[in-house]
Every structure is written in structure tokens, then in C-alpha cells.
PDB file of C-alpha atoms in Angstrom:
ATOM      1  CA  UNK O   1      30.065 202.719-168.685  1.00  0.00           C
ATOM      2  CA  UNK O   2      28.121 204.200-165.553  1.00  0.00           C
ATOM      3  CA  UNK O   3      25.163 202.462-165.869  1.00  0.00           C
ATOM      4  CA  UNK O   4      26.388 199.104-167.211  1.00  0.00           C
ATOM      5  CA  UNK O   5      29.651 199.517-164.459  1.00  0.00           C
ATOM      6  CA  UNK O   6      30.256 201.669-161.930  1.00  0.00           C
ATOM      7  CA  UNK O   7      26.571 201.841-160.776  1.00  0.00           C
ATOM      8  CA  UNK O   8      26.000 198.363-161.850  1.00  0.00           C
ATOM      9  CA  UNK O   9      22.481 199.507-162.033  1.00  0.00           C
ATOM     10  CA  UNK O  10      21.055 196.066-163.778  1.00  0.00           C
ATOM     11  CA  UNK O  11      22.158 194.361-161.161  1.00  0.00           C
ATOM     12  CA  UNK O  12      19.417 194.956-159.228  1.00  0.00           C
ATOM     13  CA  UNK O  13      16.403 196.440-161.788  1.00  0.00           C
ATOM     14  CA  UNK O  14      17.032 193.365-164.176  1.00  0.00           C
ATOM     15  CA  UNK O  15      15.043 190.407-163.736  1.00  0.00           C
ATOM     16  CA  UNK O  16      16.954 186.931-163.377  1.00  0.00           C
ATOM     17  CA  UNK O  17      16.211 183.698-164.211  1.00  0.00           C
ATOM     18  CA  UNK O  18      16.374 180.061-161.910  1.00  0.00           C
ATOM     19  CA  UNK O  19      19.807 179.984-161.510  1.00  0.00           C
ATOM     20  CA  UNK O  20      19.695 184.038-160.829  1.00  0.00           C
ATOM     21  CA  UNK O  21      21.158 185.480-164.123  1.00  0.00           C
ATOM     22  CA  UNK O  22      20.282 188.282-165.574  1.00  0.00           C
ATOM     23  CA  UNK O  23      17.083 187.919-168.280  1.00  0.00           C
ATOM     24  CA  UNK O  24      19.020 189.901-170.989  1.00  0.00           C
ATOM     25  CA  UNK O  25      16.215 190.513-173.159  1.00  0.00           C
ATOM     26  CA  UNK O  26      14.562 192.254-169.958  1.00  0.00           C
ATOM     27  CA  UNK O  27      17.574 194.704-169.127  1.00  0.00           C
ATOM     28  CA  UNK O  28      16.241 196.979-166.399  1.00  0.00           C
ATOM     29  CA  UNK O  29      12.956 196.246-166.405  1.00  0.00           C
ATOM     30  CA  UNK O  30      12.267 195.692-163.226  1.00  0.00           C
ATOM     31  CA  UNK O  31      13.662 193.245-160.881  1.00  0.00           C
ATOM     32  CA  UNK O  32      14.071 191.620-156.716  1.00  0.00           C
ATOM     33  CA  UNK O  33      16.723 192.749-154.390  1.00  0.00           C
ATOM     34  CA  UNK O  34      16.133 191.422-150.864  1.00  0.00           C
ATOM     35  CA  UNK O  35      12.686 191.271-150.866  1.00  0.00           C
ATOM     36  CA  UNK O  36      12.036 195.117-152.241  1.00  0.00           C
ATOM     37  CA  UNK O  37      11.191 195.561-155.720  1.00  0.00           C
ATOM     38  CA  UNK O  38      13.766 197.734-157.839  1.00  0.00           C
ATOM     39  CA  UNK O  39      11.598 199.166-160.778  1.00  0.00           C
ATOM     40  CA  UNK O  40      11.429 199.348-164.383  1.00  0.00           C
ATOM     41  CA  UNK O  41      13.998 202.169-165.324  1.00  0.00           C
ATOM     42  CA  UNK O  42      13.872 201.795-169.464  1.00  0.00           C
ATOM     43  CA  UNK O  43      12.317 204.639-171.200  1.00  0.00           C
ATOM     44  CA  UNK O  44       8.492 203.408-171.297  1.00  0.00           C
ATOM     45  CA  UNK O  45       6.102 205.628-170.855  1.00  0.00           C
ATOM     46  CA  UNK O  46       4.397 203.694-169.082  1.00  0.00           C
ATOM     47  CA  UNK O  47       5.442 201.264-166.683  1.00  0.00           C
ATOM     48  CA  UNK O  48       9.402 202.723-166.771  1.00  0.00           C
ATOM     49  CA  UNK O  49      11.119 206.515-166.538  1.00  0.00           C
ATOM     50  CA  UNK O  50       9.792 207.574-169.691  1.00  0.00           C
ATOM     51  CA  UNK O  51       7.934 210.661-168.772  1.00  0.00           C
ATOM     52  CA  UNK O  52      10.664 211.115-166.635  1.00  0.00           C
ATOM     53  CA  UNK O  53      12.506 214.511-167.360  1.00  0.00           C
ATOM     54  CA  UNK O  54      16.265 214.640-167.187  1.00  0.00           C
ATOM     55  CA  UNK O  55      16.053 217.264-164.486  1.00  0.00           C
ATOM     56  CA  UNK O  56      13.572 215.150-162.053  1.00  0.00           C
ATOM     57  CA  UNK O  57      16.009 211.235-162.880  1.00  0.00           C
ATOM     58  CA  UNK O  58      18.881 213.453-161.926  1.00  0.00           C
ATOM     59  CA  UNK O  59      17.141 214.878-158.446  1.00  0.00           C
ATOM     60  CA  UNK O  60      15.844 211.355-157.706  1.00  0.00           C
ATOM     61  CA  UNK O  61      19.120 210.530-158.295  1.00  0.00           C
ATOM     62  CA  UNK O  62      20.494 213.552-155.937  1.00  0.00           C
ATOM     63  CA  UNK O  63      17.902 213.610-152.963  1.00  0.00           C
ATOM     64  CA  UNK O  64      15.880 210.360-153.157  1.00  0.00           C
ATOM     65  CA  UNK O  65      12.943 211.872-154.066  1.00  0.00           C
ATOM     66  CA  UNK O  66      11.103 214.173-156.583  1.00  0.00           C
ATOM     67  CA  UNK O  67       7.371 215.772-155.725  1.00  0.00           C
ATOM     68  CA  UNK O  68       4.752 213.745-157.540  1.00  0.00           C
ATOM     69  CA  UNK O  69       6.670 210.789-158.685  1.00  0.00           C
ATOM     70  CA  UNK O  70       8.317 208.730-155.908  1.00  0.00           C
ATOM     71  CA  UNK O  71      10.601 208.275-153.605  1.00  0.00           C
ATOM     72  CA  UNK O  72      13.717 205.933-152.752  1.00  0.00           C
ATOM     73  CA  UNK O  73      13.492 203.294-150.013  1.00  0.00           C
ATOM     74  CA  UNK O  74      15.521 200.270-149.062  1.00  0.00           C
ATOM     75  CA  UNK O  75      18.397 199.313-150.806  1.00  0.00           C
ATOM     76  CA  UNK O  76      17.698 202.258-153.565  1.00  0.00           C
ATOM     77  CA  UNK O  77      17.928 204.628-150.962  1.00  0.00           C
ATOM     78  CA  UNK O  78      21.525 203.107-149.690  1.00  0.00           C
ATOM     79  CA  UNK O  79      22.741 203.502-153.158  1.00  0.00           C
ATOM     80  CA  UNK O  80      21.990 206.911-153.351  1.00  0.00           C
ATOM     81  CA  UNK O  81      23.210 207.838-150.056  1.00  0.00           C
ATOM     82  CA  UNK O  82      26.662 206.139-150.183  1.00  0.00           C
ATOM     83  CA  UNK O  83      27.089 206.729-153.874  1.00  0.00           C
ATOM     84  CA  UNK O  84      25.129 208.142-156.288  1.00  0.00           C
ATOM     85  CA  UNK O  85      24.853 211.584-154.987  1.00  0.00           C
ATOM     86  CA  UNK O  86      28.557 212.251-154.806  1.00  0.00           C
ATOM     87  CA  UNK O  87      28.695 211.529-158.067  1.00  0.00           C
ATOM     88  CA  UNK O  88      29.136 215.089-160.326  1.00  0.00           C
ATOM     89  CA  UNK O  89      26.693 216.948-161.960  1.00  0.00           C
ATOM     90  CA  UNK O  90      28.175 215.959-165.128  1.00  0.00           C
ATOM     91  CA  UNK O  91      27.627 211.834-164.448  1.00  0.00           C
ATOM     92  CA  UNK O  92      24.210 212.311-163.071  1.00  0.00           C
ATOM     93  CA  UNK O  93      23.236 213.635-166.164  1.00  0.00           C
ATOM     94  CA  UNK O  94      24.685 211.354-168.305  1.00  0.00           C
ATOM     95  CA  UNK O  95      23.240 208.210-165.891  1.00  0.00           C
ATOM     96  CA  UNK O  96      19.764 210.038-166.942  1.00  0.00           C
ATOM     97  CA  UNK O  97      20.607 210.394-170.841  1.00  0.00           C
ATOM     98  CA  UNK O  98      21.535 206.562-171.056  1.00  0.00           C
ATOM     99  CA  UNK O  99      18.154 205.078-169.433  1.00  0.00           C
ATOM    100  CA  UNK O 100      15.929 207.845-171.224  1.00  0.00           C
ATOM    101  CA  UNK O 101      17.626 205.953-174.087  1.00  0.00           C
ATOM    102  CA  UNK O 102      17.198 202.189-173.474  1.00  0.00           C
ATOM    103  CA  UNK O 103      14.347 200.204-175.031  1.00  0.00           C
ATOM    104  CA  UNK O 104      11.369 200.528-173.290  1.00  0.00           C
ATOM    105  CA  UNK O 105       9.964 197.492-171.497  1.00  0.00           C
ATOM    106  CA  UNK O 106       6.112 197.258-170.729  1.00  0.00           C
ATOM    107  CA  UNK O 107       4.080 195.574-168.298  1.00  0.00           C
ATOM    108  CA  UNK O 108       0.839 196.361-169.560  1.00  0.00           C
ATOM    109  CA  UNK O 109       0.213 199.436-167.408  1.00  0.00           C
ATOM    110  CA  UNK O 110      -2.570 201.380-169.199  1.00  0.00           C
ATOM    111  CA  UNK O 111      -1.203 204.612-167.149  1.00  0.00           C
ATOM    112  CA  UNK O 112       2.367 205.817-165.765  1.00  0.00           C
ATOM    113  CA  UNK O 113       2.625 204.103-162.347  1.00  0.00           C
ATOM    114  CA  UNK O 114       3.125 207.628-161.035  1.00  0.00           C
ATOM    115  CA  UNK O 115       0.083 209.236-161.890  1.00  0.00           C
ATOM    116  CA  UNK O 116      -2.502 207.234-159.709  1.00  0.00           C
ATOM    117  CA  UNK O 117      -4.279 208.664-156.480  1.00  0.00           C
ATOM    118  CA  UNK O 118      -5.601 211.646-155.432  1.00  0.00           C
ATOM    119  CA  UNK O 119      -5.912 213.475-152.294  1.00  0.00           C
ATOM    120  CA  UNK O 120      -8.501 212.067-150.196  1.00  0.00           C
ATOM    121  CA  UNK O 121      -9.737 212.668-146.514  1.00  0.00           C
ATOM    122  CA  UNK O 122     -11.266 209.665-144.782  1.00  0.00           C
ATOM    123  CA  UNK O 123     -11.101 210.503-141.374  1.00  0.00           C
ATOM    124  CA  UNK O 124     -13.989 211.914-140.987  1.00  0.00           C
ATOM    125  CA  UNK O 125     -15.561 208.553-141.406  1.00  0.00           C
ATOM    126  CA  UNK O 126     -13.597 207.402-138.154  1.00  0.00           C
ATOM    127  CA  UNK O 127     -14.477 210.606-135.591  1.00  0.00           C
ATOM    128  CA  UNK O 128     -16.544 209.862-132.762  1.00  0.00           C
ATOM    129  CA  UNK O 129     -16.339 205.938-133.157  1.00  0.00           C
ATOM    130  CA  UNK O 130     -15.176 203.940-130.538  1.00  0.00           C
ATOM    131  CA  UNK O 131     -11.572 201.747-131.291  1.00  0.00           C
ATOM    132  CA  UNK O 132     -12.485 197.924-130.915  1.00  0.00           C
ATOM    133  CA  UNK O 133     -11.417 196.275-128.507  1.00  0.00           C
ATOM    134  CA  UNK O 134      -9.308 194.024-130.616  1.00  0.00           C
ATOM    135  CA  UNK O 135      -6.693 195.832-132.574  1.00  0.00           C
ATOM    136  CA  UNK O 136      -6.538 193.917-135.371  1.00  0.00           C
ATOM    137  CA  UNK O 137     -10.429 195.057-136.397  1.00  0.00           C
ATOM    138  CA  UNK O 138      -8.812 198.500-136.486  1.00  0.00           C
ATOM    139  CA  UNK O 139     -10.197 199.735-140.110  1.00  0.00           C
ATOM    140  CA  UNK O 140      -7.619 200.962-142.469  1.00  0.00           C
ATOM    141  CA  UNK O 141      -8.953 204.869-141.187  1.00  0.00           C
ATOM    142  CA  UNK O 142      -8.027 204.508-137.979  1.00  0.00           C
ATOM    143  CA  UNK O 143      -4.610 202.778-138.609  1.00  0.00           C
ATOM    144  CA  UNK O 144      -3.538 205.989-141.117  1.00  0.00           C
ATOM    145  CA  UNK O 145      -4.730 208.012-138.454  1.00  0.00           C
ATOM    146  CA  UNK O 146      -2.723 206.454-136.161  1.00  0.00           C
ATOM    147  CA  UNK O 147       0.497 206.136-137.813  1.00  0.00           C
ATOM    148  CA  UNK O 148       0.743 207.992-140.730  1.00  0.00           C
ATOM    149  CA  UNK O 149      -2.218 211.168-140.558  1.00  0.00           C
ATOM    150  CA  UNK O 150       0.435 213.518-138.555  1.00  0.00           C
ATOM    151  CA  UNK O 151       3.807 213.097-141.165  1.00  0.00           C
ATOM    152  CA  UNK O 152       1.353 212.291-144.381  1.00  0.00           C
ATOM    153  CA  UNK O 153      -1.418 215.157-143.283  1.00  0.00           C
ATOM    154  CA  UNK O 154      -4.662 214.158-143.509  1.00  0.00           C
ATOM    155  CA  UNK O 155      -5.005 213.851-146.996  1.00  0.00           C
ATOM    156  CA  UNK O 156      -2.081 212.269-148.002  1.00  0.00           C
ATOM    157  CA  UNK O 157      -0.394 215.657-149.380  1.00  0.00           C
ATOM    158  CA  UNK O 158       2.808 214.862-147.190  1.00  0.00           C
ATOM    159  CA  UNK O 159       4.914 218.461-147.122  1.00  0.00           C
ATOM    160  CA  UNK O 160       5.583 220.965-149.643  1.00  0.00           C
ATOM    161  CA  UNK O 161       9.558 220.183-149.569  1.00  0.00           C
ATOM    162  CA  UNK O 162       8.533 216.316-151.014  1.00  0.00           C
ATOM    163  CA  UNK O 163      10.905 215.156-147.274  1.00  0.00           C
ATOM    164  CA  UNK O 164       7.290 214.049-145.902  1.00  0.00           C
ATOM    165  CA  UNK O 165       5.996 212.699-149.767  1.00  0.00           C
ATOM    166  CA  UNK O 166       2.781 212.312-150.902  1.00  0.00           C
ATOM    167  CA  UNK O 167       1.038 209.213-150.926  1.00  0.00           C
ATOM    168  CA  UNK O 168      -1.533 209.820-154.331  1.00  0.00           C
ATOM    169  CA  UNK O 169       1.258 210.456-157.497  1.00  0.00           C
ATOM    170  CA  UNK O 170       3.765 208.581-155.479  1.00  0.00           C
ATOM    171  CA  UNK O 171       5.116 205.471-157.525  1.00  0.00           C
ATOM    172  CA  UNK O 172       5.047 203.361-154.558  1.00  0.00           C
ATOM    173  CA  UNK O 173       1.668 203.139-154.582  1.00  0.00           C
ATOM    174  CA  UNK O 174       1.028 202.786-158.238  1.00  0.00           C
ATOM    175  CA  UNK O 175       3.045 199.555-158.945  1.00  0.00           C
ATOM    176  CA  UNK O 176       1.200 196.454-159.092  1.00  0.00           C
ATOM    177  CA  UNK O 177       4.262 194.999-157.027  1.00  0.00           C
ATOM    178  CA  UNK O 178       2.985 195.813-153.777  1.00  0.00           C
ATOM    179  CA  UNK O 179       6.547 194.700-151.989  1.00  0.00           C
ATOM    180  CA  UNK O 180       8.068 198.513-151.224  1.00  0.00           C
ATOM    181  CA  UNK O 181       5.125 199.619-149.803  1.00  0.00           C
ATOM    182  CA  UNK O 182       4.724 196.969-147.598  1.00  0.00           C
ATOM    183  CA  UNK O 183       8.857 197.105-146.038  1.00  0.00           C
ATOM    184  CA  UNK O 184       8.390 200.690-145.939  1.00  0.00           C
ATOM    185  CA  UNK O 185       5.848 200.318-143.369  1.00  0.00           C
ATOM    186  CA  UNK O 186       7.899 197.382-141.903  1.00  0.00           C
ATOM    187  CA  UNK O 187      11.496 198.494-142.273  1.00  0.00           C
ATOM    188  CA  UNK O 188      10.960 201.988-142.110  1.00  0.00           C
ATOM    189  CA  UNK O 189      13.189 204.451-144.369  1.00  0.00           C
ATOM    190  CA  UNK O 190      16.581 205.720-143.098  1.00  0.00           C
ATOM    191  CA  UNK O 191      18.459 208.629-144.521  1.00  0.00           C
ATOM    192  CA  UNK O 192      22.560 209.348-144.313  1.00  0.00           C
ATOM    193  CA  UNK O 193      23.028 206.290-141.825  1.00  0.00           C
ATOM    194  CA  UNK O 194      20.862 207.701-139.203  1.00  0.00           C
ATOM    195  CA  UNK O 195      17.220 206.943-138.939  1.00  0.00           C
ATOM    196  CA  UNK O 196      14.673 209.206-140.731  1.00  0.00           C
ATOM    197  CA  UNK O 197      10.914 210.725-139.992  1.00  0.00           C
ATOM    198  CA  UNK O 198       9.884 207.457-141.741  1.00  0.00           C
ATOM    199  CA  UNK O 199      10.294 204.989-138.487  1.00  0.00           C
ATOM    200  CA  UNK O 200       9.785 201.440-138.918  1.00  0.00           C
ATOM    201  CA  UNK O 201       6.708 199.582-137.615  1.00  0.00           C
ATOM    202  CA  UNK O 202       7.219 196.166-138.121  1.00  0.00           C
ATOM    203  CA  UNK O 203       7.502 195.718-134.239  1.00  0.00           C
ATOM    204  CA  UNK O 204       4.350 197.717-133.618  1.00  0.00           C
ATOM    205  CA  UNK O 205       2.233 196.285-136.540  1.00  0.00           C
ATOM    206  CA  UNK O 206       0.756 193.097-136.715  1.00  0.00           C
ATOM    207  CA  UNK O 207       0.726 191.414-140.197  1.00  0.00           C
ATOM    208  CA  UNK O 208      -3.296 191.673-139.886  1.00  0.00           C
ATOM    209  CA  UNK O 209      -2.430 195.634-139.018  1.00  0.00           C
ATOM    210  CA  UNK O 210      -0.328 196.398-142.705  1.00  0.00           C
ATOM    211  CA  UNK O 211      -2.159 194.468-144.409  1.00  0.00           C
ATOM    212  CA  UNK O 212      -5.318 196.126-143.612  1.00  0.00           C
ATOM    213  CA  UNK O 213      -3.149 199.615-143.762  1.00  0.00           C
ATOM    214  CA  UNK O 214      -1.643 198.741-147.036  1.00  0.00           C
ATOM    215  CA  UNK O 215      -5.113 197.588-148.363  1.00  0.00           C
ATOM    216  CA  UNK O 216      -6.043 201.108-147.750  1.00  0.00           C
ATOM    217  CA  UNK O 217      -3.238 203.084-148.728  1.00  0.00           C
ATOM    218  CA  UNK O 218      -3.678 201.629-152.070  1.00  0.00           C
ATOM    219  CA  UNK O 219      -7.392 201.824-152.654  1.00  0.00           C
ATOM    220  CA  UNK O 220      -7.755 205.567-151.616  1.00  0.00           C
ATOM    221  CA  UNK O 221      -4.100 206.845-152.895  1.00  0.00           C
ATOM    222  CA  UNK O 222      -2.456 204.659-155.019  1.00  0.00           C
ATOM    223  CA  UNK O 223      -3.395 201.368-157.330  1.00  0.00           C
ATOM    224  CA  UNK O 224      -6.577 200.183-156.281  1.00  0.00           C
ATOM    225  CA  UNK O 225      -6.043 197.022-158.617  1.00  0.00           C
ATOM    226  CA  UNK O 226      -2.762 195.724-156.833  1.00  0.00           C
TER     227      UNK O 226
END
């Protein structure tokens, strides 16, 4: 009744088909809601929730985020902050009961999308060299430096409270959907109506700039094959 109602959760995480309904067969495995990418939620172990505890779908859930598997951005983010956490304790956990029960849908992930990366330092590569002139031959380095070194931390360990997450164990980064990394850099992620610590930098950025950034975001902390 939650899931399937209320939340309407399918209605976003289920693909659809040319004339937009819902692929049945592929209920919540993964679907597009304006542009961002709303993830497999079935119980594989994979490519879904499946190693998932009840505890961590029910902080997600909660606070948008849980420490070393993901956080919520975009529309995900506005569902949680204008509904799902003021739901009770008692509907959270039964949301997280229901989809630790579903079928599991894979993808052909050989690993759980949150488990790729590892801390990593690159900077060191970029001190003492000179910024080109033209800012779109910045190298990925110098771009995380700019941007994202001083919330993220130098190696991508973000901050102990998961607020500031990590970039390596971060499901973001270990989809082979690249779309919610890219708006997250673009769009930015805001919290409770106001605007977060994540700002956006689509006006900043060119499109040479995130790709390059998301290029290397991926091959030194998340899914080097996406």
C-alpha cells in the first residue's frame, strides 16, 4: 500500500516504455525522472538495495544519506524532504521490508554499485604547475581542487557526519548511468527548501569543465567503466 500508493515509488524507479508506461516486468528497477536517474530499488545484490540493511533503507529514507552507500539528489531528495521523512518510524520500516522483498532485477553489475572507489589523493600531481591559460585544458586535478577538494577533503573522504559524503563507496559514482553525477555538479543539491553546501555549478562550468571533472571523479572514486 505505501510503496505501490502513497509513495508511488514506481513511478519514478520503473522503467517505461514508448508511450511512457510502466515496463511491468521491470517494477523498480531503475528508471528516468527529469533527466536524473532514479535507481534500481528491488532486492539484488547487486545492482539494487539488496545488501541494503533495514536500518541504513530506513536512514536513507530519514536523512538522505547513509555513510558508504549514497546519497539523495534531485527529485529523490524532494521526496524525502517534503514527505518521506515525516512519515513514522513504523512506515519507514515497513517501506524497507516491502523492497528488501521484491524480485531482484539485475543489470549485470559484477559488484554492488556501492562498493567501488577508494580514497585517493591526486593533488599532488597538480602542485607547483602553472593553470593554462585556457580553462577548459584545466585537468580533472585541478578542477576537484578547485571546486570540490575543500567540502570533499582531499581524498574524497567528505566528513565523518556523511552531510559532506564521500565520493569512493558512494552509489553515485558506481552506476553505469552517469546522469546524477553529472546534475549534481550542474544543479547542485538543496536541502529543506533552502540551498545546501552542495552549490550548483552549471553557471560556472563549462560542458568541456564537467565533463573533464566527471571523467575524473569516476576513474579515481567511483566506476571507472561508465
Amino acid at each position: 500500500y505505501l510503496v505501490q500508493g502513497l509513495t508511488h515509488c514506481s513511478t519514478c524507479h520503473t522503467p517505461r516504455n514508448a508511450l511512457m508506461a510502466e515496463i511491468g516486468k521491470r517494477s523498480l528497477g531503475g528508471g528516468d525522472v527529469g533527466g536524473w536517474y532514479a535507481p534500481n530499488i528491488t532486492s539484488d545484490t547487486q545492482d539494487g538495495i539488496g545488501q541494503w540493511s533495514s536500518d541504513e533503507i530506513v536512514a536513507y529514507m530519514r536523512q538522505g544519506h547513509v555513510p558508504g552507500k549514497g546519497s539523495s539528489a534531485g527529485p529523490m531528495a524532494e521526496a524525502i524532504d517534503h514527505s518521506l521523512r515525516h512519515l513514522s518510524e513504523a512506515d519507514l520500516r515497513a517501506i524497507a521490508t516491502y523492497l528488501q522483498s521484491t524480485p531482484p532485477i539485475s543489470e549485470g553489475s559484477n559488484q554492488p554499485t556501492f562498493s567501488w572507489g577508494q580514497a585517493g589523493d591526486q593533488l599532488a600531481s597538480i602542485r607547483g604547475v602553472a593553470w593554462p591559460r585556457d580553462m577548459n585544458a584545466m585537468t580533472g586535478a585541478q578542477l576537484y581542487d578547485a571546486y570540490c577538494a575543500s567540502c570533499h577533503q582531499a581524498q574524497g573522504q567528505g566528513s565523518t557526519d556523511g552531510k559532506l559524503p564521500p565520493l569512493f563507496h558512494n552509489s553515485s559514482l558506481g552506476h553505469t548511468n552517469t546522469n546524477n553525477l553529472v546534475l549534481s555538479i550542474l544543479q547542485g543539491v538543496p536541502r529543506h527548501g533552502r540551498d545546501s553546501i552542495m552549490p550548483a555549478f552549471g553557471h560556472e562550468l563549462s560542458d568541456q569543465q564537467v565533463t573533464t571533472l566527471s571523467n575524473y571523479l569516476l576513474q579515481n572514486y567511483g566506476r571507472p567503466d561508465a
